[in-house]
Coordinates of C-alpha atoms in Angstrom, one line a residue:
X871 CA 9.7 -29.0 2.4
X872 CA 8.3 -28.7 -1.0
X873 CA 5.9 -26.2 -2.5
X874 CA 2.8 -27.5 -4.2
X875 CA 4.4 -26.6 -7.6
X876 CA 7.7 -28.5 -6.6
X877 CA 9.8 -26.1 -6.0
X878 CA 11.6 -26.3 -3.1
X879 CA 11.6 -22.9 -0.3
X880 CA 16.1 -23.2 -0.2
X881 CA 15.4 -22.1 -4.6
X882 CA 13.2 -19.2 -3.8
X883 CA 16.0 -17.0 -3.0
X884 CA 17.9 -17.8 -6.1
X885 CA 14.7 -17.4 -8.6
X886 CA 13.9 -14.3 -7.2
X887 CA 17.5 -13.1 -8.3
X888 CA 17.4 -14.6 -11.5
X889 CA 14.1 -13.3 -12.3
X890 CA 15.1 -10.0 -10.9
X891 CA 18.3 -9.9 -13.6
X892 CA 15.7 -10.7 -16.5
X893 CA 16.5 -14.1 -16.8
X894 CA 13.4 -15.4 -15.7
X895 CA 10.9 -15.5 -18.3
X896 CA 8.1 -17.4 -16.9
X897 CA 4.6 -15.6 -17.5
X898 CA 1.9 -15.9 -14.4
X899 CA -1.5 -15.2 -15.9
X900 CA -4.7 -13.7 -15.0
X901 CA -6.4 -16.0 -14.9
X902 CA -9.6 -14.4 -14.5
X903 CA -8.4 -12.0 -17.2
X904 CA -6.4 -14.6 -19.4
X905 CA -3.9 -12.1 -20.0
X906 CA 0.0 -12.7 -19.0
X907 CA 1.1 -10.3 -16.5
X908 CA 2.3 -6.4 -17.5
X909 CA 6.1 -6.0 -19.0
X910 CA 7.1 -4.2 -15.7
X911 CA 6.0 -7.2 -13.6
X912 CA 7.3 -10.2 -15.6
X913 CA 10.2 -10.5 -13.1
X914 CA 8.0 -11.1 -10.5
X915 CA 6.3 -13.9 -12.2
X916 CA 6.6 -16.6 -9.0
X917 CA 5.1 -14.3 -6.7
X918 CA 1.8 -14.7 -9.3
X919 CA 1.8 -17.9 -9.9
X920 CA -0.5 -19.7 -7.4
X921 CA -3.1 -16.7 -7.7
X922 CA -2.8 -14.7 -10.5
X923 CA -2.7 -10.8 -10.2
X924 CA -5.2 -8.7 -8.6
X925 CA -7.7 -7.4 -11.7
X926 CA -9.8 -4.0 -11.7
X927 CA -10.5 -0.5 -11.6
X928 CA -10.2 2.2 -8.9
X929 CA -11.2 5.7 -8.7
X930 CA -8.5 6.7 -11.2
X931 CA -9.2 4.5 -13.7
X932 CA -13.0 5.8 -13.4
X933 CA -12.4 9.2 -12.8
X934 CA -14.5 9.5 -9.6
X935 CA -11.7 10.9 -7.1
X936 CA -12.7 14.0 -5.7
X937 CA -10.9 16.6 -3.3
X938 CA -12.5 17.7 0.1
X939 CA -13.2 21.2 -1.2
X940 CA -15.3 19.5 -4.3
X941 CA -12.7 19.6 -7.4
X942 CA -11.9 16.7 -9.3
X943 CA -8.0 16.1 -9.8
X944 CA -5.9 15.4 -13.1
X945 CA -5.2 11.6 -13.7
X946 CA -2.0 11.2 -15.3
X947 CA -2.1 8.5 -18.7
X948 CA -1.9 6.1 -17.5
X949 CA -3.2 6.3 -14.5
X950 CA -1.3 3.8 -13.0
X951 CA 2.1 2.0 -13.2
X952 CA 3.3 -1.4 -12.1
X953 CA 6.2 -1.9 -10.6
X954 CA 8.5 -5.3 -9.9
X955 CA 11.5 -4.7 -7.0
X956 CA 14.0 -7.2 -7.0
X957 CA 11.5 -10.4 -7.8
X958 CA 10.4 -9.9 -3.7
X959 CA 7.7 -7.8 -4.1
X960 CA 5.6 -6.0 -6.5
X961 CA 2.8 -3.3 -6.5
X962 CA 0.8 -0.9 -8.7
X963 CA 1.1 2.4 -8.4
X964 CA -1.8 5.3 -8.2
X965 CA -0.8 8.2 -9.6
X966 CA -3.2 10.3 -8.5
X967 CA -2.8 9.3 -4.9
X968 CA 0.6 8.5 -4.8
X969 CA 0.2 5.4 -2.6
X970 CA 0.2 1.8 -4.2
X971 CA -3.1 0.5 -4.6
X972 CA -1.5 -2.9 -3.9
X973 CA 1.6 -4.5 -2.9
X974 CA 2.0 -7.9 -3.6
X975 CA 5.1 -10.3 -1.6
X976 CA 6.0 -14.2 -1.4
X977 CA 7.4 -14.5 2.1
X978 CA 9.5 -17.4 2.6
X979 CA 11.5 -18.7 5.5
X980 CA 15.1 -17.8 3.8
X981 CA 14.1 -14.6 3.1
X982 CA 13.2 -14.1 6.8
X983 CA 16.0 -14.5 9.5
X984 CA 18.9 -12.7 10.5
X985 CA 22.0 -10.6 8.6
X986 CA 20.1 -7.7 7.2
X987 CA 20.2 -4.4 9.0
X988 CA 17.4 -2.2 8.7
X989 CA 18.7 1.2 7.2
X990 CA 15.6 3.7 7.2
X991 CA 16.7 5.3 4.0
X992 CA 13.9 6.3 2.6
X993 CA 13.9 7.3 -1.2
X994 CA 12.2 7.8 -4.9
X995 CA 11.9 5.6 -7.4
X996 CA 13.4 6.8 -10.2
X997 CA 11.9 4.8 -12.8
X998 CA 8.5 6.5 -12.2
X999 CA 8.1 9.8 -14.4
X1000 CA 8.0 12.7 -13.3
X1001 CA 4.8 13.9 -11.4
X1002 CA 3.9 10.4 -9.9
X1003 CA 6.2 9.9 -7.0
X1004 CA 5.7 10.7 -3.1
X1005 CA 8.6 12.6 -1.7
X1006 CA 10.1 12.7 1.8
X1007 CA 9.0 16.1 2.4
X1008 CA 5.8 15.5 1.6
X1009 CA 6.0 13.4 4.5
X1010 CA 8.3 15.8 6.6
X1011 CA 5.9 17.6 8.9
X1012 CA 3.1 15.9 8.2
X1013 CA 2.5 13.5 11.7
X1014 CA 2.1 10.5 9.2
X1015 CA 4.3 8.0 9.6
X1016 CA 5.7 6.3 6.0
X1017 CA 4.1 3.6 6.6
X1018 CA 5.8 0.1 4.5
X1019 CA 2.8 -2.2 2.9
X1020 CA 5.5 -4.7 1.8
X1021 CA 7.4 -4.8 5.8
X1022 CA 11.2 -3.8 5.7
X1023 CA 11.2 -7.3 8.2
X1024 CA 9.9 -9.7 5.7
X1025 CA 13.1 -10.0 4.2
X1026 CA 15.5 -9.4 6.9
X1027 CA 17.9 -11.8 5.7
X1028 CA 18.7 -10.1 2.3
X1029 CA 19.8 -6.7 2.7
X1030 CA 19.1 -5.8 -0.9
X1031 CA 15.4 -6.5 -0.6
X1032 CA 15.2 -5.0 3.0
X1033 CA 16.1 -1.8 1.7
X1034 CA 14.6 -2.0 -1.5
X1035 CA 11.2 -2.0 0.6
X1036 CA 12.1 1.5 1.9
X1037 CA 11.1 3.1 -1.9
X1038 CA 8.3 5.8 -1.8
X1039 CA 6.3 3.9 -3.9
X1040 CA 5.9 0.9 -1.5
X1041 CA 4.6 3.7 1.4
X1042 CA 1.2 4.8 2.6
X1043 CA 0.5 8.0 5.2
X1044 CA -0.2 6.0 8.9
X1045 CA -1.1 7.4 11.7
X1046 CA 2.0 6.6 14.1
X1047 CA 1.6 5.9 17.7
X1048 CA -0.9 3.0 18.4
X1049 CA -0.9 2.1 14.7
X1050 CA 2.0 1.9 12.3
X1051 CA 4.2 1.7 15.3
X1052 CA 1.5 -0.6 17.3
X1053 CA -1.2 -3.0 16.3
X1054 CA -0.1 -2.9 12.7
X1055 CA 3.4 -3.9 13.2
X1056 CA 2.3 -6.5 15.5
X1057 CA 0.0 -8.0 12.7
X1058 CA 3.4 -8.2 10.6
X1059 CA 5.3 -9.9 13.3
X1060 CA 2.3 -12.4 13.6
X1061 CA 2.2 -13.4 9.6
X1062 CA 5.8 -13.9 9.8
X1063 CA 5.4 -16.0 12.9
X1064 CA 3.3 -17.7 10.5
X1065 CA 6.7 -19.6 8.8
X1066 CA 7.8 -22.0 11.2
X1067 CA 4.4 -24.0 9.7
X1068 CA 3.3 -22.7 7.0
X1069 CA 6.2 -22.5 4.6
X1070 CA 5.0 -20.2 1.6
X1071 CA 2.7 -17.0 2.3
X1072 CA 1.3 -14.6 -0.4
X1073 CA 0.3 -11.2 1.0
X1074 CA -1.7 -8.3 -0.1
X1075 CA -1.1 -5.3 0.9
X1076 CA -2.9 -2.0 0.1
X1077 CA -5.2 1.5 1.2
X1078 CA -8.9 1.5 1.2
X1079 CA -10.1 5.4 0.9
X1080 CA -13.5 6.3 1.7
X1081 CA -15.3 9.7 0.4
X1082 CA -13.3 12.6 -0.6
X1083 CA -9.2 12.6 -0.8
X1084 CA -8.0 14.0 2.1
X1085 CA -3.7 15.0 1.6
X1086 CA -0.8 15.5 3.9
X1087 CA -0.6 19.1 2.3
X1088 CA -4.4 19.5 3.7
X1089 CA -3.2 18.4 7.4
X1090 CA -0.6 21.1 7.4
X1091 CA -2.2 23.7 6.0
X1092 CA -5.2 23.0 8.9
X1093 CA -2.0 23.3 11.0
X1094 CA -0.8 26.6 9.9
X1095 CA -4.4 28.2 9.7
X1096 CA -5.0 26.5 13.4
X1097 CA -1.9 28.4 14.6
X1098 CA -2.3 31.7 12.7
X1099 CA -5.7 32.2 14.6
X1100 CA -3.8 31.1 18.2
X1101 CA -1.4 33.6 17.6
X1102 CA -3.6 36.0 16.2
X1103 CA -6.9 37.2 18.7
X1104 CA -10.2 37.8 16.7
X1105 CA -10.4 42.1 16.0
X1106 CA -13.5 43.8 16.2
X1107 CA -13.9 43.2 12.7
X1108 CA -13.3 39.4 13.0
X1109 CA -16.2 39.7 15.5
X1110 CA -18.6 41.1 13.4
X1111 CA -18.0 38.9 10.1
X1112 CA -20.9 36.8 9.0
X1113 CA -21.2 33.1 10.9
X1114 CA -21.4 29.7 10.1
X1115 CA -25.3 28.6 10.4
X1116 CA -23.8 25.2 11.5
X1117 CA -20.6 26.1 14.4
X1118 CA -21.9 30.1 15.1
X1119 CA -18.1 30.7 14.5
X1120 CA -17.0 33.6 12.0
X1121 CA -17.2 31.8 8.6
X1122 CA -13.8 31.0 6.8
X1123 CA -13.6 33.4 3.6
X1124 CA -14.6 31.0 0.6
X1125 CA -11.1 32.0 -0.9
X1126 CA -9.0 31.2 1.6
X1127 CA -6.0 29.6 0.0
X1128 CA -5.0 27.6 3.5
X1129 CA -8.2 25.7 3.7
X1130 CA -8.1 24.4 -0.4
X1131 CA -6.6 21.2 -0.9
X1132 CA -3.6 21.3 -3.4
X1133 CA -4.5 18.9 -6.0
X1134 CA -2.0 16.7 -7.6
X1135 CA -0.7 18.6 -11.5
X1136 CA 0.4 16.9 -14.2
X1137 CA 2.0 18.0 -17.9
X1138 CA -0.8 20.1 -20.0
X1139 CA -1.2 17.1 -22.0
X1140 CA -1.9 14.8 -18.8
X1141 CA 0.9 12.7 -20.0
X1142 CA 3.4 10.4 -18.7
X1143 CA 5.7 7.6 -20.4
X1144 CA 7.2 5.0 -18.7
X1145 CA 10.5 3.3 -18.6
X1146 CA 9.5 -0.9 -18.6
X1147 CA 12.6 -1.7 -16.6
X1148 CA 12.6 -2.4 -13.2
X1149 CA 14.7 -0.4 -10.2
X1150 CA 17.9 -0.5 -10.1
X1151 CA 18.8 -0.1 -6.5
X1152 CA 20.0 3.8 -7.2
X1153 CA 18.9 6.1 -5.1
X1154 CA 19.0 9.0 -6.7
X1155 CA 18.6 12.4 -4.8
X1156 CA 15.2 14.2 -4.5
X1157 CA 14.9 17.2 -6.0
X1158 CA 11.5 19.7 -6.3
X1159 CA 10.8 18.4 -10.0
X1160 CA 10.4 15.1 -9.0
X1161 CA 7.1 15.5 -7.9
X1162 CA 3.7 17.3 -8.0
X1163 CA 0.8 17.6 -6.1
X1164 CA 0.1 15.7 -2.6
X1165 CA -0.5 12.3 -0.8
X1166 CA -3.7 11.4 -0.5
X1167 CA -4.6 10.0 3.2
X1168 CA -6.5 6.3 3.4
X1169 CA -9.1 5.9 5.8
X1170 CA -7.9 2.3 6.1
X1171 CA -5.8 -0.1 5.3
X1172 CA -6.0 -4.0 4.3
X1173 CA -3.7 -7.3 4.3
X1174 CA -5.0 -10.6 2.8
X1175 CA -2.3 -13.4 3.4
X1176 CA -2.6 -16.6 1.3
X1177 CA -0.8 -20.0 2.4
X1178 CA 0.2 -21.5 -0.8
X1179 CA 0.7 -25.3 0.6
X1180 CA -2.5 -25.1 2.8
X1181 CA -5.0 -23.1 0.2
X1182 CA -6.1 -21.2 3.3
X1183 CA -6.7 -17.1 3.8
X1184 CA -7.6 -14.5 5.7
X1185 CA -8.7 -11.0 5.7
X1186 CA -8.1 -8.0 7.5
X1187 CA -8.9 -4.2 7.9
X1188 CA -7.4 -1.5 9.7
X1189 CA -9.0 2.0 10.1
X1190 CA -6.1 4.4 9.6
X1191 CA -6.3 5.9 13.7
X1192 CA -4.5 4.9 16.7
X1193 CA -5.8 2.4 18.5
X1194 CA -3.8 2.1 21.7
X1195 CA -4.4 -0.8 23.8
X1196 CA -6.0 -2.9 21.2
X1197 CA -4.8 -6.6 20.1
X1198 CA -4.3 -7.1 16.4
X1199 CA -5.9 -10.2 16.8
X1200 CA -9.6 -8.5 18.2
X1201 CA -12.3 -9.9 15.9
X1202 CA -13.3 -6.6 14.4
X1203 CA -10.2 -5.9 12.5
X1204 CA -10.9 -9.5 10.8
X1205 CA -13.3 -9.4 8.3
X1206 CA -13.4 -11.5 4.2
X1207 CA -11.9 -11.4 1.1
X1208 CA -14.9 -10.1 -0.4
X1209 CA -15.6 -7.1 1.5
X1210 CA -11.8 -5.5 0.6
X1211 CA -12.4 -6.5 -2.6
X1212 CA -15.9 -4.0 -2.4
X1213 CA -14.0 -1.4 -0.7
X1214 CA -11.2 -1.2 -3.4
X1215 CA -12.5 -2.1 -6.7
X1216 CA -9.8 -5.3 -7.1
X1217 CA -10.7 -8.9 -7.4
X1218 CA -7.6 -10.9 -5.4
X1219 CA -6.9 -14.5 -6.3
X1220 CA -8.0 -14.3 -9.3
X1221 CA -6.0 -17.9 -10.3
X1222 CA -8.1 -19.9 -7.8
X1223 CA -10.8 -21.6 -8.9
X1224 CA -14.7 -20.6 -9.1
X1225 CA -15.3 -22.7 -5.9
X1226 CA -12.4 -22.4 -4.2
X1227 CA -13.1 -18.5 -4.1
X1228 CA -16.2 -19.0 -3.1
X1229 CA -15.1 -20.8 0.0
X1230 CA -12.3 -18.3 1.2
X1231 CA -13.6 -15.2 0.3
X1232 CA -17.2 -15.1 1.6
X1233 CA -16.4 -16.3 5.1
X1234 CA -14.1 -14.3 8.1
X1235 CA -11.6 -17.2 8.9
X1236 CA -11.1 -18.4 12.4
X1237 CA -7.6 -16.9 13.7
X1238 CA -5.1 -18.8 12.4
X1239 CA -6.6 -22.5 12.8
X1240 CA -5.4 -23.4 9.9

């Protein structure tokens, strides 16, 4: 079967790897924007080309990100970085939160089979500079699971790509049981199940945070101060020291280091440089320079998926909290194009035509009539 720009699905697999070596030199525009995509994605030029890139600020390019306990943190320049891994996906990087705002993938039915074995690996990319990567033990201890945006299974018949996906940079913190590990791996399953029919599928993947940036680093240190006062009985002292108006419990001195989010740091000058290329494959060893600051925690998380022959899409949104005995498929995690693209700040499919955005992204679509 033939795609709608006449190139057949058995090519896919080979473009990717040509584009992935640099030989692919094929520029998908915004089209919104007019602009050809970023150096760092030009290798992922096919997985652009029926919708363009996603266009538009966040809180990092506007500087409204705020911490729980009220400070605002240093945004690195830029304050983003794209990112192209193998020609099978692509994302952009925040580098304040340290989660991809997007991740963008082509799923096609070679790419998604049998032969590749899945290795859990976890590791940093080393192309990103110093101060903008998540690390494993940022993770470690945490209860968030590293959750993929761009699934290790969509590309389960190529074992590069398949561990290419388990990068840092294409993670987000999840809760585990009843989520990551539940309705939201079932939702993967279901757009892959998708293939059979629908032979070419464009998915976005990304975080939604609501109010102030809540880290992994803030979840532990709740931990720590939760089981210093288990282990420690109130003294007299304790007893008599002024309460909170709102809980009657002894207030929490206003300098307490364990209740202050650790904000992410940066150079003095705020600056980073980055290398244009794309990842090797290395996977070089952490160490504590590699990183500063924390991960920031999304309230929710989204997935649009495009079908490329049918021109059909649909939406969805997941609050970030188990939700055991749930179907992915329940009508309230549905919801349109246009309300993700309120929540994060990004217009998605931006290549489509004025009416033909209309049409998709103002209505939920019925489950997978189409």
């Amino acid at each position: 079967m033939r795609s709608v720009f006449g190139i057949s699905n058995g090519l896919m697999a080979a473009i990717r790897l040509a584009a992935a070596a640099g030989l692919l030199a094929v520029a998908a525009g915004n089209a919104q924007a007019g602009e050809a995509l970023p150096a760092d994605l030009q290798a992922c030029a096919s997985i652009f080309d029926p919708v363009g890139m996603p266009s538009g600020t966040d809180g990092a390019d506007e500087h409204e990100y705020t911490f729980q306990n009220g400070s605002a943190p240093p945004v690195p320049n830029p304050p983003f970085l794209y990112r192209c891994h193998l020609g099978g996906f692509a994302l952009r990087f925040n580098g304040v939160t340290k989660v991809p705002d997007w991740v963008a993938e082509d799923i096609v039915p070679e790419e998604v089979g049998s032969g590749a074995e899945r290795s859990d690996d976890f590791f940093v990319d080393k192309t990103l500079p110093e101060g903008y990567s998540a690390l494993l033990s940022h993770y470690k201890h945490s209860g968030y699971d590293r959750g993929h945006q761009a699934p290790a299974g969509d590309f389960s018949a190529r074992q590069d790509l398949m561990d290419e996906t388990f990068v840092l940079s294409n993670m987000g913190p999840q809760v585990g049981a009843c989520f990551n590990q539940g309705i939201w791996r079932e939702l993967e399953t279901a757009i892959r199940n998708l293939l059979p029919t629908r032979p070419r599928l464009i998915v976005f993947t990304g975080p939604i945070f609501s109010g102030a940036l809540k880290t992994v680093d803030d979840v532990k240190a709740e931990r720590q101060a939760k089981a210093a006062k288990v282990a420690r009985p109130p003294t007299a002292s304790a007893t008599n020291a002024p309460q909170s108006p709102t809980t009657g419990q002894p207030a929490a001195p206003a300098s307490s280091a364990a209740g202050q989010p650790v904000p992410p740091a940066f150079s003095a000058a705020g600056q980073a440089t980055s290398p244009a290329s794309p990842t090797t494959g290395e996977k070089p060893a952490e160490t504590p320079a590699a990183s500063t600051g924390s991960v920031a925690i999304p309230t929710a998380f989204f997935k649009i998926v495009y079908a490329v022959e049918e021109q059909r899409a649909m939406a969805f949104r997941f609050k970030n909290e188990a939700r055991c005995k749930t179907s992915y498929a329940a009508d309230e995690f549905r919801t349109t194009i246009d309300a993700i693209e309120e929540d994060t700040g990004f217009d998605f499919l931006p290549a489509l035509s004025g009416r033909r955005q209309i049409v998709l992204e103002k209505q939920v679509s019925p489950f997978w009539t189409w």
